Structures are given as structure tokens and as C-alpha cells.
Tab-separated table of C-alpha atoms in Angstrom:
chain	number	residue	atom	x	y	z
A	10	MET	CA	0.000	0.000	0.000
A	11	ILE	CA	1.057	3.568	-0.583
A	12	THR	CA	2.527	5.803	2.102
A	13	ARG	CA	2.688	9.102	0.148
A	14	ILE	CA	-0.545	11.025	-0.313
A	15	GLU	CA	0.247	12.211	-3.837
A	16	ASP	CA	0.678	8.615	-4.970
A	17	TYR	CA	-2.996	7.963	-4.355
A	18	PHE	CA	-4.112	10.656	-6.755
A	19	THR	CA	-1.546	9.806	-9.424
A	20	LYS	CA	-1.113	6.030	-9.103
A	21	GLY	CA	-3.770	4.552	-6.784
A	22	CYS	CA	-3.870	2.932	-3.368
A	23	GLY	CA	-1.467	0.075	-4.090
A	24	ARG	CA	-3.830	-2.612	-2.831
A	25	CYS	CA	-4.294	-4.459	-6.136
A	26	ASP	CA	-2.492	-5.219	-9.386
A	27	ARG	CA	-4.173	-2.276	-11.158
A	28	PHE	CA	-1.888	0.082	-9.213
A	29	ASP	CA	-0.289	2.725	-11.459
A	30	THR	CA	-2.131	1.516	-14.548
A	31	ALA	CA	-4.878	3.011	-16.693
A	32	GLY	CA	-7.283	0.507	-15.109
A	33	CYS	CA	-6.909	1.901	-11.584
A	34	SER	CA	-10.162	3.270	-10.187
A	35	THR	CA	-8.414	6.478	-9.114
A	36	ARG	CA	-7.730	7.211	-12.803
A	37	LEU	CA	-11.375	6.630	-13.684
A	38	TRP	CA	-12.612	9.103	-11.053
A	39	GLY	CA	-9.638	11.467	-10.992
A	40	ALA	CA	-11.556	14.734	-11.375
A	41	GLY	CA	-14.105	13.822	-8.707
A	42	LEU	CA	-11.444	12.656	-6.248
A	43	ALA	CA	-9.532	15.904	-6.726
A	44	ALA	CA	-12.705	17.873	-6.032
A	45	LEU	CA	-13.344	15.969	-2.797
A	46	ARG	CA	-9.751	16.536	-1.793
A	47	ARG	CA	-10.075	20.302	-2.284
A	48	ILE	CA	-13.225	20.459	-0.171
A	49	CYS	CA	-11.601	18.507	2.671
A	50	ARG	CA	-8.434	20.587	2.631
A	51	ASP	CA	-10.309	23.876	2.344
A	52	ALA	CA	-12.290	22.869	5.436
A	53	GLY	CA	-9.027	22.935	7.380
A	54	LEU	CA	-8.601	19.194	7.773
A	55	SER	CA	-5.131	17.696	7.878
A	56	GLU	CA	-4.372	15.135	5.176
A	57	HIS	CA	-2.841	11.728	5.883
A	58	VAL	CA	-2.519	8.274	4.324
A	59	LYS	CA	-4.286	5.486	6.214
A	60	TRP	CA	-5.105	2.035	4.857
A	61	GLY	CA	-3.765	3.175	1.502
A	62	HIS	CA	-6.335	6.000	1.219
A	63	PRO	CA	-6.498	9.738	1.882
A	64	CYS	CA	-7.719	10.235	5.438
A	65	TYR	CA	-8.681	13.644	6.791
A	66	MET	CA	-8.263	14.449	10.475
A	67	HIS	CA	-9.122	17.163	12.986
A	68	SER	CA	-8.346	17.484	16.687
A	69	GLY	CA	-6.592	14.127	16.627
A	70	ARG	CA	-9.639	12.298	15.259
A	71	ASN	CA	-10.312	10.673	11.889
A	72	ILE	CA	-13.042	12.647	10.120
A	73	ALA	CA	-13.419	11.266	6.591
A	74	LEU	CA	-11.830	8.888	4.098
A	75	ILE	CA	-11.767	9.110	0.294
A	76	GLY	CA	-12.165	5.889	-1.694
A	77	ALA	CA	-12.439	4.881	-5.355
A	78	PHE	CA	-14.163	1.759	-6.641
A	79	ARG	CA	-15.048	0.389	-10.042
A	80	GLY	CA	-18.645	1.579	-9.868
A	81	ASP	CA	-18.338	4.782	-7.833
A	82	PHE	CA	-16.140	6.918	-5.617
A	83	ARG	CA	-16.983	7.845	-2.021
A	84	LEU	CA	-16.440	10.071	0.934
A	85	THR	CA	-16.866	7.986	4.080
A	86	PHE	CA	-17.357	9.593	7.485
A	87	PHE	CA	-16.060	8.172	10.741
A	88	ASN	CA	-18.482	8.238	13.696
A	89	ALA	CA	-21.306	8.877	11.241
A	90	ALA	CA	-23.919	8.051	13.886
A	91	LEU	CA	-23.248	11.517	15.319
A	92	LEU	CA	-24.082	13.324	12.078
A	93	LYS	CA	-27.424	14.885	11.205
A	94	ASP	CA	-28.440	14.020	7.647
A	95	PRO	CA	-31.611	16.000	6.820
A	96	HIS	CA	-31.451	15.214	3.106
A	97	ALA	CA	-30.629	11.488	3.538
A	98	LEU	CA	-27.450	11.717	1.469
A	99	LEU	CA	-25.521	9.163	3.519
A	100	GLU	CA	-25.739	5.500	2.524
A	101	ARG	CA	-24.751	2.241	4.168
A	102	GLN	CA	-21.778	0.700	2.368
A	103	GLY	CA	-22.851	-2.869	2.937
A	104	PRO	CA	-25.261	-5.147	4.838
A	105	ASN	CA	-22.993	-5.163	7.901
A	106	THR	CA	-22.632	-1.386	8.137
A	107	ARG	CA	-24.505	-0.266	11.246
A	108	HIS	CA	-25.146	3.344	10.174
A	109	PRO	CA	-25.294	5.245	6.869
A	110	ASP	CA	-21.787	6.654	6.618
A	111	ALA	CA	-20.852	7.401	2.991
A	112	ILE	CA	-21.754	9.662	0.107
A	113	ARG	CA	-21.397	7.868	-3.235
A	114	PHE	CA	-20.645	9.629	-6.503
A	115	THR	CA	-20.743	8.408	-10.080
A	116	ASP	CA	-19.808	11.701	-11.725
A	117	ALA	CA	-17.458	14.541	-10.790
A	118	ALA	CA	-20.283	17.040	-11.266
A	119	GLN	CA	-22.097	15.456	-8.318
A	120	VAL	CA	-19.337	16.640	-5.996
A	121	ALA	CA	-19.933	20.267	-6.958
A	122	ALA	CA	-23.698	19.812	-6.663
A	123	ARG	CA	-23.357	18.422	-3.128
A	124	ALA	CA	-20.458	20.619	-1.999
A	125	ASP	CA	-22.494	22.583	0.549
A	126	ALA	CA	-23.840	19.379	2.092
A	127	ILE	CA	-20.349	17.873	2.219
A	128	ARG	CA	-19.025	20.971	3.974
A	129	ALA	CA	-21.887	20.772	6.461
A	130	PHE	CA	-21.086	17.135	7.265
A	131	LEU	CA	-17.406	17.963	7.693
A	132	GLY	CA	-18.277	20.886	9.957
A	133	GLN	CA	-20.462	18.676	12.137
A	134	ALA	CA	-17.760	16.013	12.352
A	135	MET	CA	-15.070	18.567	13.201
A	136	ASP	CA	-17.252	20.034	15.954
A	137	CYS	CA	-17.809	16.562	17.414
A	138	ALA	CA	-14.051	15.937	17.325
A	139	GLU	CA	-13.320	19.200	19.115
A	140	ARG	CA	-15.880	18.351	21.789
A	141	GLY	CA	-14.607	14.801	22.155
A	142	LEU	CA	-17.979	13.287	21.309
A	143	LYS	CA	-18.245	9.644	20.339
A	144	PRO	CA	-21.281	7.607	19.289
A	145	PRO	CA	-22.664	5.220	21.902
A	146	ARG	CA	-21.282	1.723	21.705
A	147	ASP	CA	-23.506	-0.735	19.921
A	148	ASP	CA	-22.585	-4.164	21.210
A	149	THR	CA	-25.802	-5.880	20.205
A	150	ALA	CA	-24.871	-9.523	19.863
A	151	ARG	CA	-25.080	-10.995	16.371
A	152	ASP	CA	-26.129	-14.558	15.717
A	153	LEU	CA	-23.155	-16.901	15.422
A	154	PRO	CA	-23.052	-19.340	12.500
A	155	GLN	CA	-23.547	-23.000	13.332
A	156	GLU	CA	-20.010	-23.838	12.201
A	157	LEU	CA	-18.555	-21.536	14.840
A	158	LEU	CA	-20.869	-22.900	17.522
A	159	ASP	CA	-19.729	-26.432	16.610
A	160	ALA	CA	-16.072	-25.374	16.769
A	161	LEU	CA	-16.595	-23.842	20.207
A	162	ASP	CA	-18.257	-27.033	21.430
A	163	ASP	CA	-15.343	-29.152	20.203
A	164	ASP	CA	-12.501	-26.901	21.384
A	165	ILE	CA	-12.534	-25.888	25.057
A	166	GLU	CA	-9.546	-23.551	24.737
A	167	LEU	CA	-11.173	-21.789	21.801
A	168	ALA	CA	-14.512	-21.535	23.619
A	169	GLU	CA	-12.926	-19.976	26.705
A	170	ALA	CA	-10.944	-17.493	24.618
A	171	PHE	CA	-14.004	-16.549	22.553
A	172	ALA	CA	-16.098	-16.006	25.685
A	173	ALA	CA	-13.389	-13.687	27.047
A	174	LEU	CA	-13.528	-11.430	23.983
A	175	SER	CA	-15.324	-8.104	24.155
A	176	PRO	CA	-18.795	-8.062	22.571
A	177	GLY	CA	-17.448	-6.007	19.679
A	178	ARG	CA	-14.685	-8.520	18.956
A	179	ARG	CA	-17.131	-11.423	19.093
A	180	ASN	CA	-19.374	-9.580	16.664
A	181	SER	CA	-16.424	-9.035	14.320
A	182	TYR	CA	-16.154	-12.812	13.849
A	183	ALA	CA	-19.879	-13.152	13.271
A	184	VAL	CA	-19.628	-10.510	10.542
A	185	ALA	CA	-16.508	-12.038	8.976
A	186	LEU	CA	-18.099	-15.484	8.815
A	187	ALA	CA	-21.470	-14.234	7.602
A	188	THR	CA	-19.947	-13.123	4.299
A	189	ALA	CA	-19.026	-16.729	3.442
A	190	LYS	CA	-21.812	-18.494	1.538
A	191	LYS	CA	-20.524	-22.060	1.863
A	192	PRO	CA	-20.111	-24.019	5.124
A	193	GLN	CA	-16.679	-25.206	3.958
A	194	THR	CA	-15.539	-21.613	3.594
A	195	ARG	CA	-16.775	-20.723	7.069
A	196	ILE	CA	-14.983	-23.741	8.557
A	197	ALA	CA	-11.748	-22.749	6.818
A	198	ARG	CA	-12.037	-19.223	8.139
A	199	ILE	CA	-12.624	-20.451	11.686
A	200	THR	CA	-9.426	-22.475	11.432
A	201	ARG	CA	-7.524	-19.374	10.299
A	202	PHE	CA	-9.106	-17.274	13.042
A	203	ARG	CA	-8.261	-19.652	15.886
A	204	ASP	CA	-4.867	-18.176	16.800
A	205	ARG	CA	-6.302	-14.675	16.623
A	206	ILE	CA	-9.149	-15.582	18.980
A	207	ILE	CA	-6.757	-17.264	21.404
A	208	ALA	CA	-4.672	-14.065	21.377
A	209	GLY	CA	-7.733	-12.011	22.343
A	210	LYS	CA	-7.986	-10.167	19.052
A	211	GLY	CA	-10.887	-9.309	16.777
A	212	ALA	CA	-11.306	-10.602	13.251
A	213	ASN	CA	-9.703	-7.535	11.690
A	214	GLU	CA	-6.872	-7.102	14.156
A	215	ARG	CA	-3.346	-8.185	13.382
């Protein structure tokens, strides 16, 4: 993945083999990405590279992340549950996203058309960062797939380690396994996750 911010806008994120080629999604949406970048910087946000993407920060908090995909490009807000969205512009990025947190674009002109709304979202997020506000924790337990329940029944060490995880970490495994359509795939993932669970980590922690 990239570490220099300019590389994102000229070459891509570095996460796939389309990096620095004409097929990179950042080339497809270049004008729109540049427009989002200007709005974020003009708002006074500091610009960083995180997870291979431009991340904008304020008062030590992540505010928003720019991303490019094959079908659209997006501005994703951290702690989106704190934001007021009177025009319902924010969308959930997937079935496991708890709150609408992203604005999707399919044309650079849409950025200009929504610029005032984007600035309003950024202003809200910056104010929350300055005040140290965070959304309430949502640790609602998700249903565990049968394959994981079977693994916990058969492996005492794994069961004890899983029970000791925080609710959020347990939920992270439920989410990671729910994306697998086949039982064999879920079983394989559980095997890969075992050491991570024993170490007290969530599905996305390294």
C-alpha cells in the first residue's frame, strides 16, 4: 500500500495489481477525487494516508476517508452516527454497516452539486471531534453461524478465549463469517481465526 498522499491521486492505493495503470479506479474518477480533496483541505482538515487511502483528520480524530471503486467513488465519514443528515445523502456501504456513513458519486459534477452538504457534514464532524464526542457503543450480539458454535463445542480452549472477547470482537467474527456463503468456507475461516481468537484479538486485528 502507498505511504505518500500524492501517490494515491496519481497512481492509486497500491492494494491491487491495477496500481499505477490506466485501469486503476483512481484514474477513472480522478476529477471527482480531486474535487473531494479540495473540499476537505479547504475545510481545514489535515491530510494523511491510512489504509492506503487519503484520510482527513481534525483534533486528533479521523473525520473522513476518500475511496475509489469500479462503480463509484466515495467520501466515508467516521463516527457517522453523530451526524445529522436532513437530506438522507448518507448511505450504508454494505449489509454489515450499522449506520449510513458514505456519500457515493458516479460523476465529478455530483461533488460540486453536493459541496455545501459535504461541507456541512465535515463541519459537524469537526465540531464533534473538538468536543470529544463519540457515538454510543452498539454491542448488540449478532447470531453466530452453526459452524462456529460447533467449533466452540469441540474446542474448550477456543470456547474460553471466545467467551473472554469483548462483545465487539465477538461480533467481528460473526460478521466475517457471515460473508461466506458455503459451510466449507466458514470452517476454513474459523481455522484461520483460531490463533487470533486465542490471542484475544478481533477478526480484523493483526
